[in-house]
């Protein structure tokens, strides 16, 4: 039998269901992995050893009693630290929430629990999900399991690194401007950002409310599809959650791509795109051709406007969403202050990190009197144009194929000094959030340094099934070339 | 020669809607209770919580808009109003700026000159109420209670169409009566379910241009509103005449001290950074929805007054009083429908009801007795089951506990009919006991019977019809 | 776009952030760079485009007017940095 932590979530679930492995065994195996890897990787903010084991015992009991029959029952997973879980430290990787224990559980997490999954702990992230490197965490950076001197991407870098380090079977991340797809790409794993509205945002600590979406990150496409089937669906606690029945993402997964029309935006293959990344992505396009898909290049348009529009909208919403962190109801409060307003200011200045403050300042400015129309409303109009460009493309194509990021994982400490340069790394991901579309990221190659390269497949609104099907087909033909992170292989050789 | 100024007033009126739950969460809106008990993650602004609109809030807001002759916005949205304050747990209030639910309405009041006058309504929007701050002067701390946080409000914004305190009061009365009739709120200034902010400026008579305005808050009674308007008019007049000029600002009225002072420090830039709330979706109001809501609208006071005048022979004063409170009008109409004589029903509501309301400190909207019981009481009197003084006792029981008068009379043995035999006995006995009076009566002094009546009433403990007593005594005396 | 000191001061009042002099200088530079960058949106003629808040048409999501929340006072207060038995505590605040 394969090493237990090497199994995919679906494989593990099958073995647990068949009684070959217990949830407790699986949980112990993952807790051991965390013990081995996390000193170096720092994928977790909190590891809930006792809670996870107690839960695994309970789950085993329920499985034996026939009360839990789901395919993922007993599987140990990790959850990004911006989703509330009752009684569990939920920090958003921020000083301002470093003692916050919610009294309610995010709907997506509740669905994991209801289907019998075991939560190992809470994964690291950029503070309030603002960043693309997981370096802005109050608790220190997460390292890329493929090369510990490099970032895992972000903001769901902890979840991506945990999956890559095989220190959880799968994880939940959230994606506001690429925060699932880009770290998945950097860490050589698979992650899907569902259509806006597909997964309830209730209990997800908001960054940009019109862009945020929770999604699964896993070892392969099937795992992501299985997890998405669990967390998707209408929630009456979230007004923006879609009321749809098409939430079975497993059926039809292996139907192949024959006759599928795939567009590759020529304006994605521009200067600034690393040649090795470009080559891998074009090779992936060729694989699709070989599998019988019609693949062609086309001009998507609006590509260079996505980042500025994104930062205006995301920062504006963030500036308002983060007003509630004021030292009154929960979280950190500054020690010395004179009067209410000083308390607010000191609490927030000491409680938030640099990048968060930078975005709050920008967001407050673009909403302020005299600038609202010029910046915020303008960005909403551009958002409409970006959506139109995608709508036009999806009249012709089933799936859009491109890179996830212009480069592979960057060295730690390289991007924080120049925010705009850092933001440019989001060029292929943010437009998807603006247009509310689903997008999946999966490995399609490795660069000269052996770092994974991510492939991104985009679909029209609520057409997750199409991109999952395409991704699954590609995964099949890439299987021989697929690698595991070196540190994992060393561990495996033990 | 001194200049003559005119006061220009517009009102922002907040009305608390009487829904069962808050506007964006399932917490109860019930008054009272220990602090922070009617509170959940949504209305305490916990991270990750999300608002979902209460359907009833939208319906009531539209109903009020229709009653105030507004256009209903077909595509309405919620916006966030951002400002930091501890009674506002998200540090933004969910309100409506860009697409309020109602616009362009009006109400008719009696103007200063005695003629009908229209006060235009600029808009009505839905929003959430704030929590309560309790200041402790002793500890120097402020306590935050979020029970009221998220209670639904509508804010009715008028055009600057009023010119005096009388017009302001007339306008508020009109709003109150209309909204009460709709059953959307009890609209009590003193309890805060209706709150009026007064936007006031002055200008030289005859000029068109508006002066700089101030907004006065914390006005908890009509009296406070009148005094504040007087004070602010004088203050602004002084400021203009002295050349100092008026500063645009928000002022807080202190009714005990009889003056107002500026409310906010420089620390608060008044820049609310409104933007559409991404957590809520648009509200599309259909023709059917509007039709449905307008079909449910009750007969309003003006229509009622006209109808009462036509259908019942009541005085204008009585009509005005009874229709002045929806609950009174409901009881009146209910009693009439149960067969009560309109005049008699009105009389009970005008005299005994008012007396008992005063005595017990009950507001009209809290009157708990059923129209059916009032109608029955009137029937008992008509059928001479009870006399008018017993009827008052019975009514008091109806007023206080909504008793069934028929059963109450029976249980307390108050019926005159049951005591018909006893009455004849009592008359005989009283005549026997009063030889002097009999003698006098026979001598032609008819007044002498009065003493006998007194004896009978005493014996019967009032449970008898005085006319019947007189008749029986005359009969008995004639036999002697 | 050149950002003035007053603008930074004004925005930090709105955002309730107290920035050190160093942070202020950095904020001036960051904001100015960002706004220049965002300025490229003006290359697009959007005069005939409606601002888009939500990307898919969903409207009229409402709940029934029924009490669904249980009183849970202590839970609501348990994370407060400063509280009494039944309330959050803030520094003296006057309207
Ligand atoms: Mg308001
Ligand atoms: Zn609530």
Coordinates of C-alpha atoms and ligand atoms in Angstrom, one line a residue, chain B residues 22 24-27 38-44 149, chain C residues 69, ligand 2:
Chain B
X22 CA -34.3 42.9 13.1
X24 CA -30.8 41.8 8.7
X25 CA -30.9 39.0 11.2
X26 CA -33.3 36.8 13.1
X27 CA -32.9 38.6 16.5
X38 CA -31.1 40.2 21.5
X39 CA -27.8 40.0 19.8
X40 CA -26.2 37.6 17.3
X41 CA -23.0 37.6 15.1
X42 CA -24.8 39.7 12.4
X43 CA -26.0 42.6 14.5
X44 CA -22.9 42.7 16.6
X149 CA -28.5 47.4 16.9
Chain C
X69 CA -31.7 33.8 17.1
Ligands
LIG2 ZN1 -28.9 39.7 15.4

